[in-house]
C-alpha cells in the first residue's frame, strides 16, 4: 500500500472508532497526522469530531476552522463548527460560518438554508429567517421540518393565518409530525379557535404522549374553554414531561387559583419563579393571588417587581392600580388606572381611535363641549355619575353622555347632563365636541382623594312610574319592604364567587316578622324567583322591569335593598335608600375598598357584609339575619315610641 492509502485507511479506522464512541482511541490514531505542516482535510475533520466527543471544545473549534481554511468547499466542517457555536450561544459567529458555507459549498441542499434560517431565527432576525426557510423549500418543497419552522417564524411575526397554513402543509406532507400538530394547536389558541386547538393538541399527544408543548397547548385551550380541571391535568402532564419549563407551572397556578385553591396557586408560582426568577408574568400572577387572599402588602410588592422587570406590563400596572384604589391610595391609583387603555383586552381601547375629538387630559373645560363615554357596567356609571356635576362646576358649555339604552331615562335626570345619546349617534357627532372622556377617568383629572370624594348623585324616580308600581307593591302586607338581588351578570369574570348559589341561602331573613320581600332579580335567578325555595312568600317584579327607570321606581318605595355586588347596589344608594351588599371572599371589586363595613362612595346608605377568607355563604347569611333582625327591631321600637308619644 502507498503512504497515501495507509493514511486513508487509518483515517477511516479512526472514523469508525469515532462512530462507536471510542473518541480517545480514534484521536490517538490521527494525532500524529495533525503535526504535519498541512494535515489532510479528513484528518482535521475526524480529529474535530473526536475532540467534540471528548468535550475538548477549543480543539474541536480550532481543527474545524483549519479544515474550512484548507478546503472551503468541503461541507462537513461547516456543519460541525456551526452546531458547536450554536450550542455555546455564539450566534453571530455561527451565522458568519453558515453564511460562508452558503457561499462556498456546491451543491447546496435544503438543509443548508434550513440551518442558516434557524440561526437567524435565534438571533431574532425573523424576516431573514423566513427568507432562508423559503430558499430551503424551493429546493425541498415537501420538508415537514422546514414548513414547521417557517410556521413558527410566521407566528412570531404576527401572521397567524400563514403560520396555520405552514403547519397544515407540514402535516399534509407528514401526518405523524407531532411538533407540527402541537404548534398548530398553539396558533389555533392564538386565533381563539379553541375546539380546533384542542383537537390538534390531542392529535399531537396521540403521536407523542410525552410531548410537553402539546400538553401545555392543550392546557391553554382547555383553560380558555373554562374547563379548568382538565386544563389543570394537562399542565401537570406538561410539568411531568419537562419539569424545567416555567410556563406550565405559571399557568397551573392560574388554573388552581381560579378554582379557589390559593395556597396551591402560590406554590405553583413559587415553582415557576425558581425556574425563571425574572419572569414578570409570574410575579404579576402571584400579586393577583395575594390580592385575592387579602395579603395586600405582598400583592403590592409582587406587582411592583413585575413592573421593574417589564415597565410596560399593562396588566401589572392595572392590577397595582386597583389594589391601590381599594386601599384608598388614590393619587397613584388613579394615575395607574389609566393604564387600562393599554390593555389588549380592554373593551374601550379602540375608543381613542374611533372618536374624532381629543381625549380630555384635565384641560380647562370653560366654554368647551364634552362627550362622556360609557365605560364598564351600569353600576359603574351610576357610581361615577357624580362627576357630571364636576364638569358643570368647571363651566363646560355642553355635556353629552353616550350610554346604552337601559340607562337613558335615568341619566336624563342627572344634574350636569345636557343630553343622552346611544353610542352610534354619539360617535357620529364626535367631531362636534372639543373633548371626550370616560367617567372613570374623571377622578384622576379632578384630583379625587379619599377625603374629597364628591357626594353621590341623588337620583329621583319618575313619578309616573312610581305610581305604576305602587299598585303592585301596595298589595303587600303593611310593614317594611325589602328588595332582593342574589345573582349578578353571569358573564362577569367573578360571577362564580360574587353571585349566591341560590336564593335559599337568604332563607334566614324570612324569620324576621313583619317584613315583605320583593325580587328585583333579572336574568339568571328569575326562575328561582318565580318559584321560591320552600314556598317563601316573595313578590317577583324583576321579569316585568324594562330598564333602570323601572327599577328606580320600585326601589324608591322600598325600605331596604339586600343584594350582591351588582348595579342595583349603586342605584339604591343613589336613590338614598339603605343598601346591604354581600361581598365574596375573593377578588372583591376595588370600589368597595378593603377591611371596612361602610363605603366612602355612599356614606350613610351602604353597609358591606364581607364573606371571610374561610367563611361560607351560610355563616354570612346568619350574620346578616342577626343584623337584619336588629335593624328592624330598632325601627319597630322607634315607631312604637313615636306612636306612644303622639
Coordinates of C-alpha atoms in Angstrom, one line a residue:
X1 CA 0.0 0.0 0.0
X2 CA 1.1 3.6 -0.7
X3 CA 1.6 6.0 2.2
X4 CA -1.5 7.9 1.0
X5 CA -3.6 4.7 1.1
X6 CA -2.2 3.9 4.5
X7 CA -3.2 7.3 5.8
X8 CA -6.7 6.9 4.3
X9 CA -7.2 3.5 5.9
X10 CA -6.0 4.9 9.2
X11 CA -8.4 7.9 9.0
X12 CA -11.2 5.5 8.0
X13 CA -10.5 3.3 11.0
X14 CA -10.4 6.4 13.3
X15 CA -13.8 7.5 11.8
X16 CA -15.2 4.0 12.6
X17 CA -14.0 4.2 16.2
X18 CA -15.4 7.7 16.5
X19 CA -18.8 6.5 15.3
X20 CA -18.7 3.8 18.0
X21 CA -18.0 6.4 20.7
X22 CA -14.3 5.5 21.1
X23 CA -13.2 9.1 20.8
X24 CA -9.9 8.8 22.7
X25 CA -8.8 5.8 20.7
X26 CA -9.7 7.5 17.4
X27 CA -7.9 10.7 18.3
X28 CA -4.8 8.8 19.3
X29 CA -4.7 7.4 15.8
X30 CA -4.9 10.7 13.9
X31 CA -3.0 12.8 16.4
X32 CA 0.4 12.2 14.8
X33 CA -1.0 13.3 11.4
X34 CA -2.1 16.6 12.9
X35 CA 1.5 17.6 13.5
X36 CA 2.2 17.7 9.8
X37 CA 2.6 21.1 8.1
X38 CA -0.6 20.5 6.0
X39 CA -2.8 17.8 7.5
X40 CA -5.4 16.3 5.2
X41 CA -8.9 17.8 5.4
X42 CA -10.3 14.4 6.5
X43 CA -7.8 14.2 9.4
X44 CA -8.8 17.6 10.7
X45 CA -12.4 16.8 10.5
X46 CA -12.2 13.4 12.2
X47 CA -10.0 15.0 14.9
X48 CA -12.5 17.7 15.5
X49 CA -15.3 15.2 15.8
X50 CA -13.3 13.2 18.4
X51 CA -12.4 16.4 20.3
X52 CA -16.1 17.3 20.5
X53 CA -16.9 13.8 21.8
X54 CA -14.2 14.3 24.5
X55 CA -15.5 17.8 25.3
X56 CA -12.3 19.4 24.1
X57 CA -14.3 22.2 22.5
X58 CA -11.4 24.6 21.9
X59 CA -9.5 21.9 19.9
X60 CA -12.7 20.9 18.0
X61 CA -13.3 24.5 17.0
X62 CA -9.7 25.1 16.0
X63 CA -9.5 21.9 13.9
X64 CA -12.8 22.7 12.1
X65 CA -11.6 26.2 11.4
X66 CA -8.3 24.9 9.9
X67 CA -10.3 22.4 7.8
X68 CA -12.5 25.1 6.4
X69 CA -9.5 27.3 5.6
X70 CA -7.7 24.4 3.9
X71 CA -10.7 23.4 1.7
X72 CA -13.6 26.0 1.8
X73 CA -15.7 23.8 -0.4
X74 CA -15.7 20.8 1.9
X75 CA -19.1 20.7 3.6
X76 CA -18.9 18.6 6.9
X77 CA -16.7 21.0 8.9
X78 CA -19.2 23.8 8.5
X79 CA -21.9 21.7 9.9
X80 CA -19.9 20.7 13.0
X81 CA -18.5 24.1 13.7
X82 CA -21.9 25.8 13.2
X83 CA -23.6 23.4 15.6
X84 CA -20.8 23.9 18.2
X85 CA -21.1 27.7 18.0
X86 CA -24.9 27.5 18.4
X87 CA -24.5 25.2 21.4
X88 CA -22.3 27.8 23.0
X89 CA -24.7 30.7 22.3
X90 CA -22.2 32.3 19.9
X91 CA -24.9 33.0 17.3
X92 CA -23.2 35.8 15.3
X93 CA -20.2 33.6 14.7
X94 CA -22.4 30.7 13.8
X95 CA -24.2 33.0 11.3
X96 CA -20.8 34.0 9.8
X97 CA -19.7 30.4 9.4
X98 CA -23.0 29.2 7.8
X99 CA -23.1 32.3 5.5
X100 CA -19.6 31.3 4.4
X101 CA -20.9 27.8 3.8
X102 CA -23.7 29.0 1.6
X103 CA -21.1 31.0 -0.5
X104 CA -18.5 28.2 -0.8
X105 CA -20.3 24.8 -0.9
X106 CA -21.9 23.3 -4.0
X107 CA -24.4 21.9 -4.5
X108 CA -26.5 23.5 -1.8
X109 CA -29.2 21.4 -0.1
X110 CA -32.3 22.4 1.7
X111 CA -30.6 21.6 5.0
X112 CA -28.0 24.3 4.4
X113 CA -30.7 27.0 4.2
X114 CA -32.7 25.4 7.0
X115 CA -29.8 25.5 9.5
X116 CA -29.0 29.1 8.5
X117 CA -32.6 30.1 8.9
X118 CA -32.7 28.6 12.4
X119 CA -29.7 30.7 13.5
X120 CA -31.3 33.8 12.1
X121 CA -34.4 32.9 14.0
X122 CA -32.5 32.5 17.2
X123 CA -30.9 36.0 16.5
X124 CA -34.4 37.4 16.3
X125 CA -34.0 38.4 12.6
X126 CA -37.2 36.8 11.7
X127 CA -37.8 38.2 8.2
X128 CA -34.3 36.9 7.1
X129 CA -35.1 33.6 8.7
X130 CA -38.3 33.5 6.7
X131 CA -36.3 34.1 3.5
X132 CA -33.9 31.3 4.4
X133 CA -36.7 28.8 5.1
X134 CA -38.2 29.9 1.8
X135 CA -34.9 29.1 0.0
X136 CA -34.9 25.7 1.6
X137 CA -38.5 25.0 0.4
X138 CA -37.5 25.9 -3.1
X139 CA -35.1 23.0 -3.0
X140 CA -37.2 20.6 -1.0
X141 CA -40.9 21.8 -1.0
X142 CA -42.1 18.8 1.0
X143 CA -39.8 19.2 4.0
X144 CA -42.2 18.9 7.0
X145 CA -39.4 20.2 9.4
X146 CA -38.8 23.3 7.3
X147 CA -42.5 24.0 7.0
X148 CA -42.9 23.7 10.7
X149 CA -40.1 26.1 11.5
X150 CA -41.5 28.5 8.9
X151 CA -44.8 28.4 10.7
X152 CA -43.0 29.2 14.0
X153 CA -41.4 32.3 12.5
X154 CA -44.7 33.4 10.9
X155 CA -46.5 33.0 14.2
X156 CA -44.0 35.3 16.0
X157 CA -44.2 37.8 13.1
X158 CA -47.9 38.1 13.8
X159 CA -49.1 36.4 10.6
X160 CA -51.3 33.6 12.1
X161 CA -53.2 32.6 9.0
X162 CA -49.9 32.0 7.1
X163 CA -48.5 30.1 10.1
X164 CA -51.5 27.9 10.3
X165 CA -51.1 27.1 6.6
X166 CA -47.5 26.2 7.1
X167 CA -48.3 23.8 9.9
X168 CA -51.1 22.2 7.9
X169 CA -48.8 21.8 4.9
X170 CA -46.3 20.1 7.2
X171 CA -49.0 17.7 8.4
X172 CA -50.1 17.1 4.8
X173 CA -46.6 16.0 4.0
X174 CA -46.1 14.0 7.2
X175 CA -49.2 13.2 9.1
X176 CA -47.2 11.8 12.0
X177 CA -45.2 15.1 12.6
X178 CA -46.1 15.6 16.3
X179 CA -44.4 19.0 16.5
X180 CA -46.4 20.4 13.6
X181 CA -49.7 19.2 15.3
X182 CA -48.6 20.7 18.6
X183 CA -47.7 24.1 17.0
X184 CA -50.9 24.1 15.0
X185 CA -52.6 23.8 18.4
X186 CA -50.7 26.8 19.7
X187 CA -51.6 29.0 16.7
X188 CA -55.2 28.0 16.9
X189 CA -55.2 29.1 20.6
X190 CA -53.8 32.4 19.4
X191 CA -56.7 32.7 17.0
X192 CA -59.2 31.7 19.7
X193 CA -60.3 28.7 17.6
X194 CA -60.3 26.7 20.8
X195 CA -62.1 23.4 19.9
X196 CA -59.8 23.1 16.9
X197 CA -56.8 23.8 19.1
X198 CA -57.9 21.1 21.5
X199 CA -58.2 18.6 18.6
X200 CA -54.7 19.5 17.2
X201 CA -53.1 19.2 20.6
X202 CA -54.8 15.8 21.3
X203 CA -53.6 14.6 17.9
X204 CA -50.0 15.6 18.8
X205 CA -50.3 13.7 22.0
X206 CA -51.7 10.6 20.2
X207 CA -48.4 10.6 18.2
X208 CA -46.2 11.6 21.1
X209 CA -47.8 11.1 24.5
X210 CA -45.0 12.8 26.4
X211 CA -44.8 15.9 24.2
X212 CA -44.6 18.7 26.8
X213 CA -45.6 21.5 24.5
X214 CA -48.6 19.6 23.3
X215 CA -49.7 19.1 26.9
X216 CA -49.2 22.8 27.5
X217 CA -51.1 23.9 24.4
X218 CA -53.9 21.6 25.3
X219 CA -54.0 23.1 28.8
X220 CA -54.2 26.6 27.4
X221 CA -57.1 25.7 25.1
X222 CA -59.0 24.0 27.9
X223 CA -58.3 26.9 30.2
X224 CA -59.8 29.3 27.7
X225 CA -62.7 27.0 27.3
X226 CA -63.2 27.3 31.1
X227 CA -62.7 23.5 31.5
X228 CA -60.4 24.1 34.5
X229 CA -60.0 20.6 35.9
X230 CA -59.0 19.3 32.5
X231 CA -56.6 22.2 32.0
X232 CA -55.1 21.5 35.4
X233 CA -54.4 17.9 34.4
X234 CA -52.9 19.0 31.1
X235 CA -50.5 21.4 32.8
X236 CA -49.5 18.8 35.3
X237 CA -48.7 16.4 32.4
X238 CA -46.6 19.1 30.8
X239 CA -44.7 19.5 34.1
X240 CA -44.3 15.7 34.4
X241 CA -42.8 15.6 30.9
X242 CA -40.5 18.5 31.3
X243 CA -40.3 19.9 34.9
X244 CA -37.9 22.7 33.8
X245 CA -40.4 24.7 31.8
X246 CA -41.6 27.6 33.9
X247 CA -44.7 28.4 31.8
X248 CA -46.8 25.3 32.7
X249 CA -46.1 26.0 36.4
X250 CA -47.3 29.5 35.9
X251 CA -50.5 28.5 34.1
X252 CA -51.1 25.7 36.6
X253 CA -51.1 28.4 39.3
X254 CA -53.7 30.4 37.4
X255 CA -55.9 27.4 37.0
X256 CA -55.9 26.3 40.6
X257 CA -56.4 29.9 41.7
X258 CA -59.5 30.1 39.6
X259 CA -60.7 27.0 41.4
X260 CA -60.2 28.8 44.7
X261 CA -57.1 26.9 45.8
X262 CA -54.9 29.9 46.6
X263 CA -52.2 28.0 48.6
X264 CA -51.6 25.6 45.7
X265 CA -51.5 28.5 43.3
X266 CA -48.8 30.2 45.3
X267 CA -46.8 27.0 45.4
X268 CA -47.1 26.7 41.6
X269 CA -46.0 30.3 41.1
X270 CA -43.0 29.7 43.5
X271 CA -42.0 26.7 41.4
X272 CA -42.2 28.9 38.2
X273 CA -40.0 31.6 39.9
X274 CA -37.5 29.0 41.0
X275 CA -37.0 28.2 37.3
X276 CA -37.4 31.8 36.0
X277 CA -36.9 34.4 38.8
X278 CA -37.2 37.3 36.3
X279 CA -40.4 36.2 34.6
X280 CA -42.6 39.2 35.0
X281 CA -45.8 37.3 34.3
X282 CA -45.3 35.1 37.3
X283 CA -44.8 38.0 39.6
X284 CA -48.0 39.6 38.3
X285 CA -50.0 36.4 38.8
X286 CA -48.5 36.0 42.3
X287 CA -49.6 39.5 43.0
X288 CA -53.1 38.8 41.9
X289 CA -53.2 35.7 44.1
X290 CA -52.0 37.7 47.1
X291 CA -54.6 40.4 46.4
X292 CA -57.4 37.8 46.2
X293 CA -56.2 36.3 49.5
X294 CA -56.2 39.7 51.2
X295 CA -52.4 39.9 51.5
X296 CA -52.2 43.4 50.2
X297 CA -48.6 44.2 51.1
X298 CA -47.4 41.1 49.4
X299 CA -49.5 41.8 46.4
X300 CA -48.1 45.3 46.1
X301 CA -44.5 44.0 46.2
X302 CA -45.2 41.4 43.6
X303 CA -46.9 43.9 41.2
X304 CA -44.0 46.3 41.6
X305 CA -41.5 43.6 40.9
X306 CA -43.3 42.7 37.7
X307 CA -43.1 46.3 36.7
X308 CA -39.4 46.5 37.5
X309 CA -38.9 43.6 35.1
X310 CA -41.3 44.9 32.4
X311 CA -42.1 48.6 32.8
X312 CA -44.8 48.4 30.0
X313 CA -46.6 45.5 31.6
X314 CA -50.1 46.9 31.4
X315 CA -51.9 44.1 33.3
X316 CA -49.4 44.6 36.2
X317 CA -50.0 48.4 36.1
X318 CA -53.7 47.8 36.2
X319 CA -53.5 45.2 39.0
X320 CA -51.4 47.6 41.1
X321 CA -53.9 50.4 40.3
X322 CA -56.9 48.6 41.5
X323 CA -55.0 47.4 44.6
X324 CA -54.1 51.0 45.5
X325 CA -57.6 52.3 44.9
X326 CA -59.0 49.6 47.1
X327 CA -56.6 50.7 49.8
X328 CA -57.6 54.3 49.4
X329 CA -54.2 55.4 47.9
X330 CA -56.0 57.4 45.2
X331 CA -53.2 59.6 43.9
X332 CA -51.1 56.9 42.4
X333 CA -54.1 54.6 42.0
X334 CA -56.0 56.9 39.6
X335 CA -52.8 57.6 37.6
X336 CA -52.1 53.9 37.1
X337 CA -55.7 53.2 36.5
X338 CA -55.4 55.0 33.1
X339 CA -53.2 52.0 32.0
X340 CA -56.4 50.2 31.2
X341 CA -56.4 51.9 27.8
X342 CA -53.1 50.0 27.0
X343 CA -54.6 46.5 27.9
X344 CA -55.3 44.4 24.8
X345 CA -58.4 43.0 26.5
X346 CA -59.9 46.5 27.4
X347 CA -63.1 46.7 25.5
X348 CA -62.9 50.5 25.1
X349 CA -59.3 50.6 23.9
X350 CA -60.3 51.5 20.4
X351 CA -62.5 54.4 21.6
X352 CA -59.5 56.7 21.2
X353 CA -59.2 55.9 17.5
X354 CA -62.9 55.9 16.9
X355 CA -63.9 59.2 18.3
X356 CA -63.0 62.2 16.2
X357 CA -62.1 64.5 19.1
X358 CA -59.3 64.8 21.6
X359 CA -59.3 62.8 24.8
X360 CA -59.7 65.1 27.8
X361 CA -56.5 65.2 29.9
X362 CA -57.6 67.7 32.5
X363 CA -57.5 70.8 30.4
X364 CA -59.8 73.8 31.4
X365 CA -63.4 73.0 30.3
X366 CA -64.8 76.5 30.4
X367 CA -66.8 77.0 27.2
X368 CA -65.9 73.5 25.9
X369 CA -68.3 70.8 24.7
X370 CA -67.6 67.5 26.4
X371 CA -68.7 64.0 25.2
X372 CA -68.7 61.5 28.1
X373 CA -68.4 57.9 27.0
X374 CA -69.9 55.0 29.0
X375 CA -67.3 52.6 30.3
X376 CA -67.9 49.3 32.2
X377 CA -71.2 48.3 33.6
X378 CA -74.4 50.1 34.6
X379 CA -73.4 50.2 38.3
X380 CA -70.1 51.9 37.4
X381 CA -71.9 54.6 35.5
X382 CA -74.2 55.2 38.4
X383 CA -71.4 55.4 40.9
X384 CA -69.3 57.9 38.8
X385 CA -72.2 59.9 37.5
X386 CA -71.4 62.3 40.5
X387 CA -68.7 63.7 38.2
X388 CA -71.2 65.3 35.8
X389 CA -71.6 68.0 38.5
X390 CA -67.8 68.4 38.5
X391 CA -67.9 69.1 34.7
X392 CA -70.7 71.6 35.2
X393 CA -68.7 73.3 38.0
X394 CA -65.8 73.7 35.5
X395 CA -68.1 75.6 33.2
X396 CA -68.3 73.1 30.4
X397 CA -70.7 74.6 27.8
X398 CA -72.3 71.3 27.0
X399 CA -72.0 67.8 28.4
X400 CA -73.5 64.8 26.5
X401 CA -73.5 61.3 27.8
X402 CA -73.2 58.3 25.4
X403 CA -74.5 55.1 27.1
X404 CA -76.6 52.0 26.5
X405 CA -80.4 52.4 26.2
X406 CA -81.1 50.8 29.7
X407 CA -79.6 54.0 31.3
X408 CA -81.1 56.7 29.1
X409 CA -84.2 57.6 31.0
X410 CA -82.5 57.6 34.3
X411 CA -79.4 59.6 33.2
X412 CA -81.6 62.2 31.6
X413 CA -82.5 63.3 35.2
X414 CA -78.9 63.7 36.4
X415 CA -77.7 67.2 37.1
X416 CA -75.0 68.2 34.7
X417 CA -76.2 66.0 31.8
X418 CA -77.5 68.1 28.8
X419 CA -78.3 65.2 26.5
X420 CA -78.1 61.4 26.5
X421 CA -77.3 59.5 23.3
X422 CA -76.7 56.0 22.2
X423 CA -73.1 55.1 21.2
X424 CA -73.6 55.1 17.5
X425 CA -75.3 58.5 17.5
X426 CA -72.6 60.0 19.7
X427 CA -69.8 58.6 17.6
X428 CA -71.3 60.1 14.5
X429 CA -71.3 63.5 16.2
X430 CA -68.0 63.2 18.0
X431 CA -66.3 65.9 15.8
X432 CA -68.7 68.5 17.3
X433 CA -67.1 68.1 20.7
X434 CA -63.9 69.6 22.0
X435 CA -63.1 66.6 24.2
X436 CA -64.3 63.2 25.1
X437 CA -63.7 61.3 28.4
X438 CA -64.7 58.4 30.4
X439 CA -66.4 58.9 33.7
X440 CA -63.8 56.6 35.3
X441 CA -61.0 58.9 34.2
X442 CA -62.6 61.9 35.8
X443 CA -61.4 61.2 39.4
X444 CA -57.8 61.5 38.3
X445 CA -58.3 64.7 36.4
X446 CA -60.2 66.4 39.2
X447 CA -57.7 65.1 41.8
X448 CA -60.1 63.0 43.9
X449 CA -58.7 61.7 47.2
X450 CA -60.3 59.6 49.8
X451 CA -61.3 62.7 51.7
X452 CA -62.6 64.6 48.7
X453 CA -64.9 62.0 47.0
X454 CA -67.8 64.1 45.6
X455 CA -71.2 63.2 47.1
X456 CA -73.2 60.7 45.1
X457 CA -75.7 61.9 42.6
X458 CA -79.2 61.9 44.0
X459 CA -81.5 60.3 41.6
X460 CA -85.2 60.9 41.6
X461 CA -87.6 58.2 40.3
X462 CA -90.1 59.1 37.7
X463 CA -93.4 59.9 39.4
X464 CA -95.5 58.2 36.7
X465 CA -93.5 55.0 37.1
X466 CA -93.7 55.2 40.9
X467 CA -97.5 55.4 40.6
X468 CA -97.5 52.5 38.2
X469 CA -95.5 50.2 40.5
X470 CA -97.3 51.4 43.7
X471 CA -100.3 49.3 42.8
X472 CA -98.2 46.1 42.8
X473 CA -96.4 47.0 46.0
X474 CA -99.5 48.1 47.9
X475 CA -100.8 44.5 47.6
X476 CA -98.1 43.5 50.1
X477 CA -99.0 43.4 53.8
X478 CA -98.3 46.5 55.8
X479 CA -94.8 46.7 57.1
X480 CA -91.2 47.1 55.8
X481 CA -90.4 46.1 52.2
X482 CA -87.0 44.7 51.3
X483 CA -85.8 44.3 47.7
X484 CA -83.5 41.3 46.9
X485 CA -80.9 40.6 44.2
X486 CA -78.9 37.4 44.7
X487 CA -77.3 36.9 41.4
X488 CA -75.3 39.2 39.0
X489 CA -74.3 39.1 35.4
X490 CA -73.3 35.5 34.6
X491 CA -70.7 36.9 32.1
X492 CA -68.8 38.8 34.8
X493 CA -65.4 37.3 35.4
X494 CA -66.0 36.8 39.1
X495 CA -69.7 35.7 38.9
X496 CA -68.9 32.3 40.4
X497 CA -67.8 34.0 43.6
X498 CA -70.0 37.1 43.9
X499 CA -73.4 35.6 43.0
X500 CA -75.1 33.4 45.6
X501 CA -75.6 29.8 44.6
X502 CA -79.3 30.0 45.5
X503 CA -81.9 32.3 47.0
X504 CA -82.3 29.6 49.6
X505 CA -79.2 31.0 51.4
X506 CA -81.2 34.1 52.3
X507 CA -84.0 32.0 53.9
X508 CA -83.0 33.1 57.4
X509 CA -84.1 36.7 56.6
X510 CA -87.7 35.4 56.4
X511 CA -87.6 34.6 60.1
X512 CA -87.8 38.3 60.9
X513 CA -91.5 39.0 61.4
X514 CA -93.4 41.7 59.6
X515 CA -91.1 42.1 56.6
X516 CA -92.2 41.6 53.0
X517 CA -89.7 40.7 50.3
X518 CA -89.6 41.9 46.7
X519 CA -87.5 40.2 44.0
X520 CA -85.7 42.6 41.6
X521 CA -83.8 39.7 40.0
X522 CA -83.4 39.8 36.3
X523 CA -81.7 37.2 34.1
X524 CA -80.2 34.3 35.9
X525 CA -82.2 33.7 39.1
X526 CA -85.6 34.6 37.7
X527 CA -86.8 31.0 37.6
X528 CA -86.0 30.7 41.3
X529 CA -87.8 34.0 42.0
X530 CA -90.9 32.7 40.3
X531 CA -90.9 29.5 42.4
X532 CA -89.1 30.5 45.6
X533 CA -87.5 27.7 47.6
X534 CA -89.7 26.3 50.4
X535 CA -92.6 28.3 49.1
X536 CA -91.2 31.5 50.7
X537 CA -93.5 34.5 50.2
X538 CA -91.9 36.7 47.5
X539 CA -93.2 39.3 45.2
X540 CA -91.3 38.9 42.0
X541 CA -91.1 42.0 39.8
X542 CA -87.8 41.5 38.0
X543 CA -89.3 40.0 34.9
X544 CA -91.5 43.0 34.4
X545 CA -88.8 45.6 34.7
X546 CA -87.9 47.2 31.3
X547 CA -85.0 49.4 32.3
X548 CA -83.3 51.2 35.2
X549 CA -86.0 53.8 35.5
X550 CA -88.4 51.0 36.4
X551 CA -86.0 49.6 38.9
X552 CA -85.6 53.0 40.4
X553 CA -89.4 53.5 40.7
X554 CA -89.6 50.2 42.7
X555 CA -86.6 50.8 44.9
X556 CA -87.9 54.3 45.8
X557 CA -90.8 52.6 47.5
X558 CA -88.7 50.0 49.5
X559 CA -87.2 50.3 52.9
X560 CA -84.0 48.4 52.3
X561 CA -82.3 46.6 49.4
X562 CA -80.2 43.5 50.1
X563 CA -78.0 42.5 47.1
X564 CA -74.8 41.0 45.8
X565 CA -72.3 43.3 44.0
X566 CA -74.5 44.4 41.1
X567 CA -75.6 47.7 39.7
X568 CA -78.7 47.6 41.9
X569 CA -76.5 48.5 44.9
X570 CA -75.4 51.7 43.2
X571 CA -78.9 52.5 42.1
X572 CA -80.3 52.1 45.6
X573 CA -77.6 54.1 47.2
X574 CA -78.0 56.9 44.6
X575 CA -81.7 56.9 45.5
X576 CA -80.8 57.4 49.1
X577 CA -82.1 54.0 50.1
X578 CA -80.3 51.8 52.7
X579 CA -78.5 49.0 50.9
X580 CA -76.7 46.0 52.3
X581 CA -74.2 44.5 49.9
X582 CA -72.9 40.9 50.2
X583 CA -69.3 40.7 49.1
X584 CA -67.4 37.5 48.1
X585 CA -64.3 36.2 49.9
X586 CA -62.0 36.8 46.9
X587 CA -61.5 39.3 44.1
X588 CA -63.7 41.9 45.7
X589 CA -64.1 44.9 43.4
X590 CA -61.8 47.8 44.3
X591 CA -64.6 50.3 44.7
X592 CA -65.8 48.6 47.9
X593 CA -62.4 49.1 49.4
X594 CA -60.8 46.8 51.9
X595 CA -61.4 45.9 55.5
X596 CA -64.4 48.2 56.1
X597 CA -68.1 47.8 56.6
X598 CA -69.1 51.1 55.0
X599 CA -68.4 52.8 51.7
X600 CA -66.9 56.3 51.4
X601 CA -68.6 56.4 48.0
X602 CA -72.0 56.1 49.7
X603 CA -71.7 57.3 53.2
X604 CA -74.7 56.5 55.4
X605 CA -76.5 54.4 52.9
X606 CA -74.4 51.3 52.1
X607 CA -73.4 48.6 54.6
X608 CA -71.0 45.9 53.5
X609 CA -71.2 42.3 54.6
X610 CA -67.9 40.6 53.7
X611 CA -67.6 36.9 53.4
X612 CA -64.5 35.9 55.4
X613 CA -61.5 34.2 53.8
X614 CA -62.5 30.8 55.2
X615 CA -66.2 31.7 55.6
X616 CA -69.1 30.3 53.6
X617 CA -72.3 31.9 52.4
X618 CA -74.4 30.1 55.1
X619 CA -72.5 31.7 58.0
X620 CA -72.5 35.0 56.3
X621 CA -76.3 34.8 55.8
X622 CA -76.7 34.1 59.5
X623 CA -74.7 37.2 60.4
X624 CA -76.9 39.2 58.1
X625 CA -80.0 37.7 59.7
X626 CA -78.9 38.9 63.1
X627 CA -78.2 42.4 61.7
X628 CA -81.5 42.3 59.8
X629 CA -83.4 41.4 63.0
X630 CA -81.6 44.1 65.0
X631 CA -82.2 46.7 62.2
X632 CA -86.0 46.2 62.1
X633 CA -86.2 45.8 65.9
X634 CA -84.8 49.3 66.2
X635 CA -87.2 50.6 63.5
X636 CA -90.2 49.0 65.4
X637 CA -89.0 50.4 68.7
X638 CA -88.7 53.9 67.1
X639 CA -92.2 53.5 65.5
X640 CA -93.7 52.4 68.8
X641 CA -92.1 55.3 70.7
X642 CA -93.5 57.7 68.1
X643 CA -96.9 56.2 68.4
X644 CA -96.8 56.3 72.2
X645 CA -95.8 60.0 72.4
X646 CA -98.2 61.1 69.6

